[in-house]
mmCIF file of C-alpha atoms in Angstrom:
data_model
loop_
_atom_site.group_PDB
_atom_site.id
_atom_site.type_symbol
_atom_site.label_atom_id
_atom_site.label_comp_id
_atom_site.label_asym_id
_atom_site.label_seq_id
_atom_site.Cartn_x
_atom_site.Cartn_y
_atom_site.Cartn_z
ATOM 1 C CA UNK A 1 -23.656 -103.960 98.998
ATOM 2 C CA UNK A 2 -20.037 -103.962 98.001
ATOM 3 C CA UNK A 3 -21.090 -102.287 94.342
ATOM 4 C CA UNK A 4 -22.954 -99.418 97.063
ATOM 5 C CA UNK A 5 -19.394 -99.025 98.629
ATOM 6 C CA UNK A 6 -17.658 -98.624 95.704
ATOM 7 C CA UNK A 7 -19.672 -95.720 94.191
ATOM 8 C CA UNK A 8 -19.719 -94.204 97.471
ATOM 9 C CA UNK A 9 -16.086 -93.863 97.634
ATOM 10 C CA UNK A 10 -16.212 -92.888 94.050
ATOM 11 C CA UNK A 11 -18.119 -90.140 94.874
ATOM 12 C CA UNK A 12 -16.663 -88.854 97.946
ATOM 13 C CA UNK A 13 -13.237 -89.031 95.924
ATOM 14 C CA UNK A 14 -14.718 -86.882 93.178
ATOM 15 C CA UNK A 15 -15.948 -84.428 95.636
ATOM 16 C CA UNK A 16 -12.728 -84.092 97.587
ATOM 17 C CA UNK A 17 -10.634 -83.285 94.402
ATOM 18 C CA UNK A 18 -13.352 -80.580 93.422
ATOM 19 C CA UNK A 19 -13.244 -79.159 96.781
ATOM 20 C CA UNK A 20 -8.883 -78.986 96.866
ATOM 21 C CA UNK A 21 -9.312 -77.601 93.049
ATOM 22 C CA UNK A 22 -11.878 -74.814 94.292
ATOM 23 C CA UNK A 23 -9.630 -73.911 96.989
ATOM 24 C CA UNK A 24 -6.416 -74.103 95.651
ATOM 25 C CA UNK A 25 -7.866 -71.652 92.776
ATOM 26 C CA UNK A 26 -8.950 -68.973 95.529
ATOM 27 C CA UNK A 27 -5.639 -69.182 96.810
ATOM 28 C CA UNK A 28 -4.259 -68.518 93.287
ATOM 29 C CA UNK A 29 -7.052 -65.495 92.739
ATOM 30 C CA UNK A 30 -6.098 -64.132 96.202
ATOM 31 C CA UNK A 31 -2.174 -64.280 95.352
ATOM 32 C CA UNK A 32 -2.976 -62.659 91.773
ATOM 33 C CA UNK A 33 -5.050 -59.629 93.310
ATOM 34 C CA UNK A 34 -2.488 -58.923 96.283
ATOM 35 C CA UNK A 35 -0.046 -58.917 93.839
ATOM 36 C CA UNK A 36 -1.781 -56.538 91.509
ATOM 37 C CA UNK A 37 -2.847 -54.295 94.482
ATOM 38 C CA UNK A 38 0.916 -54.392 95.732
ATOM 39 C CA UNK A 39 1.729 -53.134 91.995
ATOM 40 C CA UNK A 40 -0.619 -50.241 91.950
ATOM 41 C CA UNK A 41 0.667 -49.375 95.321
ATOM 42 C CA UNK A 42 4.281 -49.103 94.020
ATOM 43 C CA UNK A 43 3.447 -47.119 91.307
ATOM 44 C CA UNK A 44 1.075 -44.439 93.075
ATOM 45 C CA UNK A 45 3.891 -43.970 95.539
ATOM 46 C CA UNK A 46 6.846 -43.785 92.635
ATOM 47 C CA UNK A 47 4.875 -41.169 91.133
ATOM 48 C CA UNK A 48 4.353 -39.775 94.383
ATOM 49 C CA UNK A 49 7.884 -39.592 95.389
ATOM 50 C CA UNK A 50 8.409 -38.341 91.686
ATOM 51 C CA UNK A 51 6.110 -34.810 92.147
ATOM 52 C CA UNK A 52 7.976 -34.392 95.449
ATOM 53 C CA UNK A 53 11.628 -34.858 93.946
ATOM 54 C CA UNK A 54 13.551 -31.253 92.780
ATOM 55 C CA UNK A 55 13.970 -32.243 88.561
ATOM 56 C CA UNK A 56 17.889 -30.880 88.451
ATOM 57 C CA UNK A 57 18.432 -33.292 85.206
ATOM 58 C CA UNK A 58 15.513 -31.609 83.444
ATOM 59 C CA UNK A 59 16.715 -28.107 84.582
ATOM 60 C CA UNK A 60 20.415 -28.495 83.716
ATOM 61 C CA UNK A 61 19.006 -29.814 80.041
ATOM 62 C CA UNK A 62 16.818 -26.522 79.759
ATOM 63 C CA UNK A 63 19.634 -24.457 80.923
ATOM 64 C CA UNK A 64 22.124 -25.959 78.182
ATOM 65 C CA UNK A 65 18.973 -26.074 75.435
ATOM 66 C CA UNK A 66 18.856 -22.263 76.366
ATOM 67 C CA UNK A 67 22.826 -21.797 76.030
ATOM 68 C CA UNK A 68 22.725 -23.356 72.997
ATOM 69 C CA UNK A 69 20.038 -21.223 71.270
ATOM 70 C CA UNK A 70 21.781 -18.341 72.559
ATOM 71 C CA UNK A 71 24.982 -19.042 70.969
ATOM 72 C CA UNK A 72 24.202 -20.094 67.459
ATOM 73 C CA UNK A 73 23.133 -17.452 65.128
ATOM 74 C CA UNK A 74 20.552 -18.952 63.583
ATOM 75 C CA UNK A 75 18.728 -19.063 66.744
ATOM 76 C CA UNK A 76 16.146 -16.863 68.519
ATOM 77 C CA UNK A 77 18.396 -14.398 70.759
ATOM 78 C CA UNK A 78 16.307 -15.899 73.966
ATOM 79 C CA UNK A 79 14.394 -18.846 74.749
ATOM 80 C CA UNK A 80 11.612 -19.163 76.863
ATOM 81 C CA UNK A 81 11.668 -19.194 80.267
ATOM 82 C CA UNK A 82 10.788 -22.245 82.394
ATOM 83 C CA UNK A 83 7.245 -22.576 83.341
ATOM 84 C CA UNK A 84 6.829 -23.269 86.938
ATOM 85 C CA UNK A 85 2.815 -23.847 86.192
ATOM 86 C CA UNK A 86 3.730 -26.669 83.517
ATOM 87 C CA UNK A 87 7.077 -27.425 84.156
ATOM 88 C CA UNK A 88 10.079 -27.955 82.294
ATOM 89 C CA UNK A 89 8.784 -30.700 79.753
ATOM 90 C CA UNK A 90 6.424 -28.060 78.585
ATOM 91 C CA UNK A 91 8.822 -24.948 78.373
ATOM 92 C CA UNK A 92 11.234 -27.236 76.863
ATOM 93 C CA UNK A 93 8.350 -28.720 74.431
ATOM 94 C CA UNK A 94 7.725 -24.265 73.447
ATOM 95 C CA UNK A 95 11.376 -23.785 73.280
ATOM 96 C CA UNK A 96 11.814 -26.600 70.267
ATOM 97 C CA UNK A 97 8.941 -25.001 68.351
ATOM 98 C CA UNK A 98 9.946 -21.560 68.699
ATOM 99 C CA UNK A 99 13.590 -22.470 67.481
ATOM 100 C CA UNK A 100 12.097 -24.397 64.951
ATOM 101 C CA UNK A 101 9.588 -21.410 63.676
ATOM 102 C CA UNK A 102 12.751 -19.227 63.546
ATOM 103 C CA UNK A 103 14.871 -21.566 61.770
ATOM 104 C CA UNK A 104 12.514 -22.272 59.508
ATOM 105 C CA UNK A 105 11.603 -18.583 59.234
ATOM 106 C CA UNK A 106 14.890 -17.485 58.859
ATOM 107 C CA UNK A 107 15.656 -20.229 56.223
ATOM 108 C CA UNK A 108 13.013 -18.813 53.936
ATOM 109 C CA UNK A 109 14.265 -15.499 54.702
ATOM 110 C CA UNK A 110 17.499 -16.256 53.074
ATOM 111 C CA UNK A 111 16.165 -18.181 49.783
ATOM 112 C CA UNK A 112 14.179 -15.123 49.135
ATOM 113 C CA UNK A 113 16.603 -13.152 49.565
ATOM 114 C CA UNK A 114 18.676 -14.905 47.212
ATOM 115 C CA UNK A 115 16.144 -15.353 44.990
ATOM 116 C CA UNK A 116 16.321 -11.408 45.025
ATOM 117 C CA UNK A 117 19.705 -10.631 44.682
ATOM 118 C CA UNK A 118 20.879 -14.077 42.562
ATOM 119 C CA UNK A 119 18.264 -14.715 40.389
ATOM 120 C CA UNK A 120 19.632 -13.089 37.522
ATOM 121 C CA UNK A 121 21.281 -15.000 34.567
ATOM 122 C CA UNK A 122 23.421 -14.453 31.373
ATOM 123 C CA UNK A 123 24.192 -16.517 28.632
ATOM 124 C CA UNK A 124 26.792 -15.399 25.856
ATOM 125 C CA UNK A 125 26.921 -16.304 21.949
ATOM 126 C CA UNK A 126 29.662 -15.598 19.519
ATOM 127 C CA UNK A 127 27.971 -14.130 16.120
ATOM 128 C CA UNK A 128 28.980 -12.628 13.014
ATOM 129 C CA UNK A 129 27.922 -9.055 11.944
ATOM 130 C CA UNK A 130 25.797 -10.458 9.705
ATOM 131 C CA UNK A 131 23.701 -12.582 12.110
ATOM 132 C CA UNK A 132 23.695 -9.577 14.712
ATOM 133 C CA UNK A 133 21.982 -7.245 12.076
ATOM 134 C CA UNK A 134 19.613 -10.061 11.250
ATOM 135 C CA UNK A 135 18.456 -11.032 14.833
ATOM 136 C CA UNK A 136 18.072 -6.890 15.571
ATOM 137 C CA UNK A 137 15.269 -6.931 12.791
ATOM 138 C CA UNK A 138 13.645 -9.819 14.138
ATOM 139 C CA UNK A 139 13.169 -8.230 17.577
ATOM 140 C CA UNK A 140 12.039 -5.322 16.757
ATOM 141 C CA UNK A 141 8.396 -6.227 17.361
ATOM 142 C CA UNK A 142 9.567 -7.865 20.898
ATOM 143 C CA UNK A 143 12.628 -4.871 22.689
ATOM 144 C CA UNK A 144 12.988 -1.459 22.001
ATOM 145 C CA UNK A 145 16.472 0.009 21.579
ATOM 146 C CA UNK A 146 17.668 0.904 25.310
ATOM 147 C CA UNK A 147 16.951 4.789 26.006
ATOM 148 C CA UNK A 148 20.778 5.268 27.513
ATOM 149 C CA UNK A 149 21.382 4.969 23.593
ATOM 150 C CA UNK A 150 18.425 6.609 21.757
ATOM 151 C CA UNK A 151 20.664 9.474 20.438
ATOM 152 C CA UNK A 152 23.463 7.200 19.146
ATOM 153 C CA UNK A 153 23.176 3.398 17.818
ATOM 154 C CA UNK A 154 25.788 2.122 20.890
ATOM 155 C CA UNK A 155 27.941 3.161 23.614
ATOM 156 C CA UNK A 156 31.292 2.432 24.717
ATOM 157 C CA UNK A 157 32.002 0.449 27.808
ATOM 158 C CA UNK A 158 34.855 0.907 30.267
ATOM 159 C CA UNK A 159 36.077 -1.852 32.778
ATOM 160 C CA UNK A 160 39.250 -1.899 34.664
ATOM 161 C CA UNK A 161 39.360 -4.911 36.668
ATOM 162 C CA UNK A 162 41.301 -5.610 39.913
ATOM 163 C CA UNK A 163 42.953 -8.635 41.086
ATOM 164 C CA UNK A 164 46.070 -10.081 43.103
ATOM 165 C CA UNK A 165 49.404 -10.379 42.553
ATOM 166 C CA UNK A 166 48.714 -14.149 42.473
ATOM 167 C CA UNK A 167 45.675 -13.758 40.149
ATOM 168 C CA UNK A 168 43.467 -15.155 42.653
ATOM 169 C CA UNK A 169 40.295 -14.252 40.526
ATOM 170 C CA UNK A 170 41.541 -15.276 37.161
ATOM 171 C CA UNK A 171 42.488 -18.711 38.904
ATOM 172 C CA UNK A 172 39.052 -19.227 40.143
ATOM 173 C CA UNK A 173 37.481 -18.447 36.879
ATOM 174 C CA UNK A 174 39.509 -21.110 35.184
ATOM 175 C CA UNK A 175 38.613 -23.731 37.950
ATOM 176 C CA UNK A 176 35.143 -23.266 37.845
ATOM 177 C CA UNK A 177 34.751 -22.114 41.289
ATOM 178 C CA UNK A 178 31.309 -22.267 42.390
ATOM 179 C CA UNK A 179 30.855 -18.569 44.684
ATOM 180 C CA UNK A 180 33.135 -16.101 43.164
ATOM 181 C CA UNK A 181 33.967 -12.712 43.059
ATOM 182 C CA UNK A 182 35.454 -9.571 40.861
ATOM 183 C CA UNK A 183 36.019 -6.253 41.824
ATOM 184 C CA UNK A 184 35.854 -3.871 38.631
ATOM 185 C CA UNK A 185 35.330 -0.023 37.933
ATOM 186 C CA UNK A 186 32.574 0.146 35.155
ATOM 187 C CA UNK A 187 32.821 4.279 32.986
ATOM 188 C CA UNK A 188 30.887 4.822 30.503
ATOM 189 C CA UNK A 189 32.163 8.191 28.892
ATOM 190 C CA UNK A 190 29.615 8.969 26.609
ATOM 191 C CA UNK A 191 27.686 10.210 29.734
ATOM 192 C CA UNK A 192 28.432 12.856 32.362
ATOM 193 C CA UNK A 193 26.461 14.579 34.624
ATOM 194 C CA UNK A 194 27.229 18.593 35.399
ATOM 195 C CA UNK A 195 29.840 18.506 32.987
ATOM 196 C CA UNK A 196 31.481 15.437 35.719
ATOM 197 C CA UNK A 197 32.562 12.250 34.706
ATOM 198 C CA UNK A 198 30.763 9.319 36.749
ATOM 199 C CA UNK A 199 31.825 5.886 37.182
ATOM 200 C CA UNK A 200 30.284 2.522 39.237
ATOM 201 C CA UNK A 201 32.570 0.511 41.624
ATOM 202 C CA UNK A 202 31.148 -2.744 41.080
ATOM 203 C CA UNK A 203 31.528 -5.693 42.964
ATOM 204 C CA UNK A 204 30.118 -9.051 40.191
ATOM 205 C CA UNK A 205 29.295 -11.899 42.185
ATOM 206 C CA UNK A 206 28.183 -15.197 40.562
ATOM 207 C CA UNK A 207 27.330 -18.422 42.494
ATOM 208 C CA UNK A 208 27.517 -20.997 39.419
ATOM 209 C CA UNK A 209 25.293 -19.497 36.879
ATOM 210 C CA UNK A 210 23.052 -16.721 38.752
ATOM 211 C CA UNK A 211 24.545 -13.479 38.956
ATOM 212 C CA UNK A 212 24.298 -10.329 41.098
ATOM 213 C CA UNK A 213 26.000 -7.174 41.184
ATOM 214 C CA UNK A 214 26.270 -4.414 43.654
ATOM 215 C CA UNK A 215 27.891 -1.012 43.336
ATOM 216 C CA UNK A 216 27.974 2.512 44.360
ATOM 217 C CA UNK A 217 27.771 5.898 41.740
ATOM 218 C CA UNK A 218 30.908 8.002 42.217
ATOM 219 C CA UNK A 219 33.071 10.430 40.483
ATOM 220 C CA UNK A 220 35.320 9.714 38.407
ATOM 221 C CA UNK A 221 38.074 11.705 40.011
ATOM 222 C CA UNK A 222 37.043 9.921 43.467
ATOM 223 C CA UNK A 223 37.357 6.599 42.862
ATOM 224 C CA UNK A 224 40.672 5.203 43.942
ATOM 225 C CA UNK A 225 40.802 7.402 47.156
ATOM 226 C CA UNK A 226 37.027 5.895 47.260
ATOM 227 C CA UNK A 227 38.530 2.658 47.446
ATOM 228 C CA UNK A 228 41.066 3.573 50.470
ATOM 229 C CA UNK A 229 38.608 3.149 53.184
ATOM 230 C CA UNK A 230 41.349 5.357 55.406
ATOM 231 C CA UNK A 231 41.102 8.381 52.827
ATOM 232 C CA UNK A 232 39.111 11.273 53.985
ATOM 233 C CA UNK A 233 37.169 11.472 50.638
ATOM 234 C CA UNK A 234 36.111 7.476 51.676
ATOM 235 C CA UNK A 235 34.943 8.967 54.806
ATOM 236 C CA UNK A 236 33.105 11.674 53.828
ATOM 237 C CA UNK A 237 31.373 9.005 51.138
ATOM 238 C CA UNK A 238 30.691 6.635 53.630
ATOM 239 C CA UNK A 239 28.966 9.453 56.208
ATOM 240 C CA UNK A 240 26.499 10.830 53.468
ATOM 241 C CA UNK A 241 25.527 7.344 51.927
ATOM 242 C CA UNK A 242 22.690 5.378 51.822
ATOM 243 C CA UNK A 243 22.271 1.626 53.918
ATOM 244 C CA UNK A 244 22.238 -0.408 50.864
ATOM 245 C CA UNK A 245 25.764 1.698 49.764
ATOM 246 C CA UNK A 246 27.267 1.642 52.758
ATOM 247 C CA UNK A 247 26.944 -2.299 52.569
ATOM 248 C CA UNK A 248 28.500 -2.414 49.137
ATOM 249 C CA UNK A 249 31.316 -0.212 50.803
ATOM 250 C CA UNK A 250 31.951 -2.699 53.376
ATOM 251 C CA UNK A 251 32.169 -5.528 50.908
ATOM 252 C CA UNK A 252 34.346 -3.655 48.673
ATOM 253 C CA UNK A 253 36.879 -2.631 51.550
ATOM 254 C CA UNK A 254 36.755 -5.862 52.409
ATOM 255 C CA UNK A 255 37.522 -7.634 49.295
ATOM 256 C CA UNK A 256 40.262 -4.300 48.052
ATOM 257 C CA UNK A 257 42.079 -5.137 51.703
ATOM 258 C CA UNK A 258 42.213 -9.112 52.274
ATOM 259 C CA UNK A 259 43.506 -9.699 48.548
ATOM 260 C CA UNK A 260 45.693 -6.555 48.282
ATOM 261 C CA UNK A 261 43.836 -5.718 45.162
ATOM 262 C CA UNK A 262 45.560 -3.747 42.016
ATOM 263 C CA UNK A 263 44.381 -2.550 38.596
ATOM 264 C CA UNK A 264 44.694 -5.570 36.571
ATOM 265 C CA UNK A 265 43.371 -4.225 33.120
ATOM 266 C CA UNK A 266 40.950 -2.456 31.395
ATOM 267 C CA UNK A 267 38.419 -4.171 28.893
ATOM 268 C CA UNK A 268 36.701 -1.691 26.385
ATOM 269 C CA UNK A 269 33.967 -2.538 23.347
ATOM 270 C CA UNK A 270 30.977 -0.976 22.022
ATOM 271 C CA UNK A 271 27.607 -2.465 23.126
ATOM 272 C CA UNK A 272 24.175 -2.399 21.815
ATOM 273 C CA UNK A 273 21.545 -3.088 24.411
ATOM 274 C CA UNK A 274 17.695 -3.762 23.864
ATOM 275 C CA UNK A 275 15.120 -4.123 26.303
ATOM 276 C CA UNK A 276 11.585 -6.041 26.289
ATOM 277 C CA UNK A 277 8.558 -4.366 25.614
ATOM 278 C CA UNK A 278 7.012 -7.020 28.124
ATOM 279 C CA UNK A 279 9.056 -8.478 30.103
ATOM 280 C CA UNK A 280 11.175 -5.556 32.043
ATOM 281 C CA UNK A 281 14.090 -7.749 33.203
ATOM 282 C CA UNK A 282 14.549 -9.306 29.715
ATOM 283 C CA UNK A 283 17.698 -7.636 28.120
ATOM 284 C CA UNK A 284 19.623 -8.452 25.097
ATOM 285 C CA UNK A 285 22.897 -6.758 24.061
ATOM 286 C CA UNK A 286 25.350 -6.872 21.176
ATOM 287 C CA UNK A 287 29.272 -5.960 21.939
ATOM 288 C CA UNK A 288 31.900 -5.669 19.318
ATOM 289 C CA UNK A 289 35.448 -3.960 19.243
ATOM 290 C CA UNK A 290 36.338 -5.910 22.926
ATOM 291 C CA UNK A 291 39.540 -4.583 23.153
ATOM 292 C CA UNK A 292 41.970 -5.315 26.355
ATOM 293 C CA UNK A 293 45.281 -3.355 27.482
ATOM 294 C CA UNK A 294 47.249 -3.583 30.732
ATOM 295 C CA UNK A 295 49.411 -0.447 31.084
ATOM 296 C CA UNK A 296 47.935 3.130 31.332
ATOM 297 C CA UNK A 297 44.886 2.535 33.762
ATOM 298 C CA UNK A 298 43.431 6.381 33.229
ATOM 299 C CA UNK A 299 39.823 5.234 32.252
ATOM 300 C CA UNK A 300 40.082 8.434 30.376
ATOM 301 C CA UNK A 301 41.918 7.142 28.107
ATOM 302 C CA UNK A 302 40.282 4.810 25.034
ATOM 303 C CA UNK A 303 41.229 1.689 23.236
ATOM 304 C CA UNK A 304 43.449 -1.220 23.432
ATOM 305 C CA UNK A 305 46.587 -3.238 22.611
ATOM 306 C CA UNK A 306 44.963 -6.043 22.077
ATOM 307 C CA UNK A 307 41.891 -7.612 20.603
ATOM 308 C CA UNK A 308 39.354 -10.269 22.751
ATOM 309 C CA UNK A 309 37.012 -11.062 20.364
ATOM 310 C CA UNK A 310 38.282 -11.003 16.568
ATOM 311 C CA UNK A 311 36.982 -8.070 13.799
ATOM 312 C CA UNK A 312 33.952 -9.027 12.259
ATOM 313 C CA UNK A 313 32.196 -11.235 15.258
ATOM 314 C CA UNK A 314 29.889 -9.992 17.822
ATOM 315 C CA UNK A 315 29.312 -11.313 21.726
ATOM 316 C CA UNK A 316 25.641 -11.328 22.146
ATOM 317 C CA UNK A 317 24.052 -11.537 25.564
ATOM 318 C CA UNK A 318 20.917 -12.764 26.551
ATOM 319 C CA UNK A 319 20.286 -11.289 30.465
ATOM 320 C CA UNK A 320 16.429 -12.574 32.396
ATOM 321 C CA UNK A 321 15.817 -13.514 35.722
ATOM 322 C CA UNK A 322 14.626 -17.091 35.930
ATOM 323 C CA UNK A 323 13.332 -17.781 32.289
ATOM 324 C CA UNK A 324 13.853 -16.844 29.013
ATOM 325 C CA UNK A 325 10.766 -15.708 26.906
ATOM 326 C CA UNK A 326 9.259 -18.081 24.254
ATOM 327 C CA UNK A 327 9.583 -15.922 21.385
ATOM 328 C CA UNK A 328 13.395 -15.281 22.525
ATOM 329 C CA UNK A 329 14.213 -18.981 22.767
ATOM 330 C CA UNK A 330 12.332 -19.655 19.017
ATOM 331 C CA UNK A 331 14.555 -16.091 17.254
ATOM 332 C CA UNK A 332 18.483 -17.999 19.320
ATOM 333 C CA UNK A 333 17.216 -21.387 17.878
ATOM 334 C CA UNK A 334 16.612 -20.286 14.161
ATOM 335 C CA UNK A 335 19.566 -18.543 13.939
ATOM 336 C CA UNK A 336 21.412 -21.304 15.356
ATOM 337 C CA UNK A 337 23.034 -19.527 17.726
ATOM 338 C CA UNK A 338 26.480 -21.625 19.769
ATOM 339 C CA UNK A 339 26.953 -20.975 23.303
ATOM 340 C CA UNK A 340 29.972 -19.110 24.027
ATOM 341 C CA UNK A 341 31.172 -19.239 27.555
ATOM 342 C CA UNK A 342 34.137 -16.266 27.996
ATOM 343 C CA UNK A 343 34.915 -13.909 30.753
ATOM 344 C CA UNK A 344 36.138 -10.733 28.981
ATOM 345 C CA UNK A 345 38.157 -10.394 32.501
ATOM 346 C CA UNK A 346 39.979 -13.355 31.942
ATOM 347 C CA UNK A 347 40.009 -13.342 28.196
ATOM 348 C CA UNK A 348 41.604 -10.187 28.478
ATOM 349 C CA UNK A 349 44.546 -10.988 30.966
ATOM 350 C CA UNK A 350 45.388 -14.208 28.678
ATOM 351 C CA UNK A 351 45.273 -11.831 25.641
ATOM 352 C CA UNK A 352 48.201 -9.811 27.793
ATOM 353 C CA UNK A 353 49.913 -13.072 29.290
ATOM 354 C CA UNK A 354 50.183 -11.008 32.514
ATOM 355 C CA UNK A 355 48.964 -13.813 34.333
ATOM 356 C CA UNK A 356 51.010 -13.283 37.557
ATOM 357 C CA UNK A 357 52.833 -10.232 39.083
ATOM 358 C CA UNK A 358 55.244 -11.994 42.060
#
């Protein structure tokens, strides 16, 4: 009978403990659901309160996205307007990808055009007489003597350069300057049309070793008060010109102006120029006779005081846009041609130790 007891309690222990366990887990079950009903609650009314709430941060950030495209140049002129359908997220979200099309638009836009305009390239050798005649027999099958010059064997070239009083262009050639400029009048007085003298004013730009030139075909006569952008002959130029020579016009004002620009000297020498049967920017050329003065700047006028390039030796240029042809490369190697890096412009002014006029 006791034993009976025993297990009864046992049991009704046992029970008990099951029953508080049960109950004190619906309590916890209860407390977890109110809680996560109490959460969804909060959140459906934040989001609630959030449609209904004026978004001045979002519209001040468009406004100053906007101002910012406007200002910077590189930029589309306008942005686009703020949605009211989709809101400002979404205009903003249309306004990055348009600035980024431009941008990215407009970058391209620029390498090709300097692809265009700098994608030309000249490398200069120092040969004797010898080696010139010898390389002009082994291109024969490859260029074709340049028409300019099908009457005569060469022409004479004319240069007078301009520069500071401080030199400012001969300085940047010696310091290796990355971007620079030179501002030159190129005659060639073996050709005239109409019984009148023509000349180029040339503006030679070089950003390290691509090259591009721009200039404008005048008369002879013309030129300087050409280069006075207050002269009534500049005028008169300017009205009847073309878009691409007004642009040159502006650059050369520009440049003849902010350095105060005077004739430096002129560089003369005969030149021999062949051009590719094949490849139509591929040009080689052969000048001897460089000859340099600095007094009596009448392009007119021939010769020189001094000598550039000794008697007997020959600057040979080798002008392509982006590569060199095979058969070019395999002719400079077996006649193992040396590099020779000179500016005739600066050559020229060191020849006359003029270096400075102040």
């Amino acid at each position: 009978m006791p034993n009976n007891d025993k297990e009864e309690e046992i049991k009704n222990s046992t029970t008990q403990k099951n029953a508080d366990s049960e109950k004190a887990h619906n309590i916890s079950y209860a407390q977890k659901m109110r809680d996560r009903i109490a959460e969804v609650e909060y959140i459906k009314k934040g989001k609630e309160e959030e449609k209904t709430k004026t978004p001045l941060s979002g519209t001040f950030r468009q406004k100053s996205v906007v101002k910012k495209a406007t200002d910077s140049r590189s930029l589309a002129k306008k942005a686009l307007p703020y949605s009211k359908s989709k809101g400002v997220g979404f205009a903003s979200h249309l306004d990055n990808l348009k600035r980024y099309k431009i941008k990215r638009e407009l970058k391209i836009q620029n390498y090709r055009k300097f692809q265009k305009y700098f994608n030309r390239f000249e490398i200069k050798y120092q040969i004797s007489l010898k080696e010139r005649d010898k390389i002009i027999s082994t291109i024969s099958p490859f260029m074709k003597l340049d028409p300019f010059v099908q009457n005569y064997f060469d022409y004479e070239v004319r240069s007078l350069y301009f520069d500071s009083n401080f030199r400012h262009a001969l300085l940047e050639k010696k310091d290796g300057v990355g971007i620079r400029r030179k501002l030159r009048i190129r005659y060639y007085p073996d050709y005239n049309r109409d019984n009148r003298d023509f000349a180029f004013i040339e503006i030679k730009k070089k950003i390290n070793e691509n090259v591009a030139k721009s200039r404008v075909y005048v008369e002879l006569e013309k030129v300087l008060y050409i280069l006075d952008n207050n002269h009534p002959e500049a005028k008169d130029f300017y009205k009847n010109a073309s878009t691409q020579d007004k642009n040159t016009l502006k650059e050369i004002w520009f440049l003849y102006k902010r350095y105060n620009l005077k004739p430096a000297c002129i560089v003369s020498y005969k030149r021999q120029p062949f051009l590719s049967k094949v490849e139509k920017t591929f040009r080689l050329t052969f000048d001897t006779n460089v000859m340099v003065r600095n007094y009596n700047f009448d392009l007119h006028f021939g010769g020189g005081s001094k000598l550039i390039v000794p008697r007997g030796i020959t600057i040979m240029e080798v002008k392509f846009n982006n590569i060199i042809p095979n058969w070019a490369i395999k002719i400079i190697q077996n006649n193992d041609c040396v590099q020779y890096k000179i500016s005739k412009f600066a050559a020229g002014l060191e020849k006359t130790k003029v270096l400075a006029l102040v």
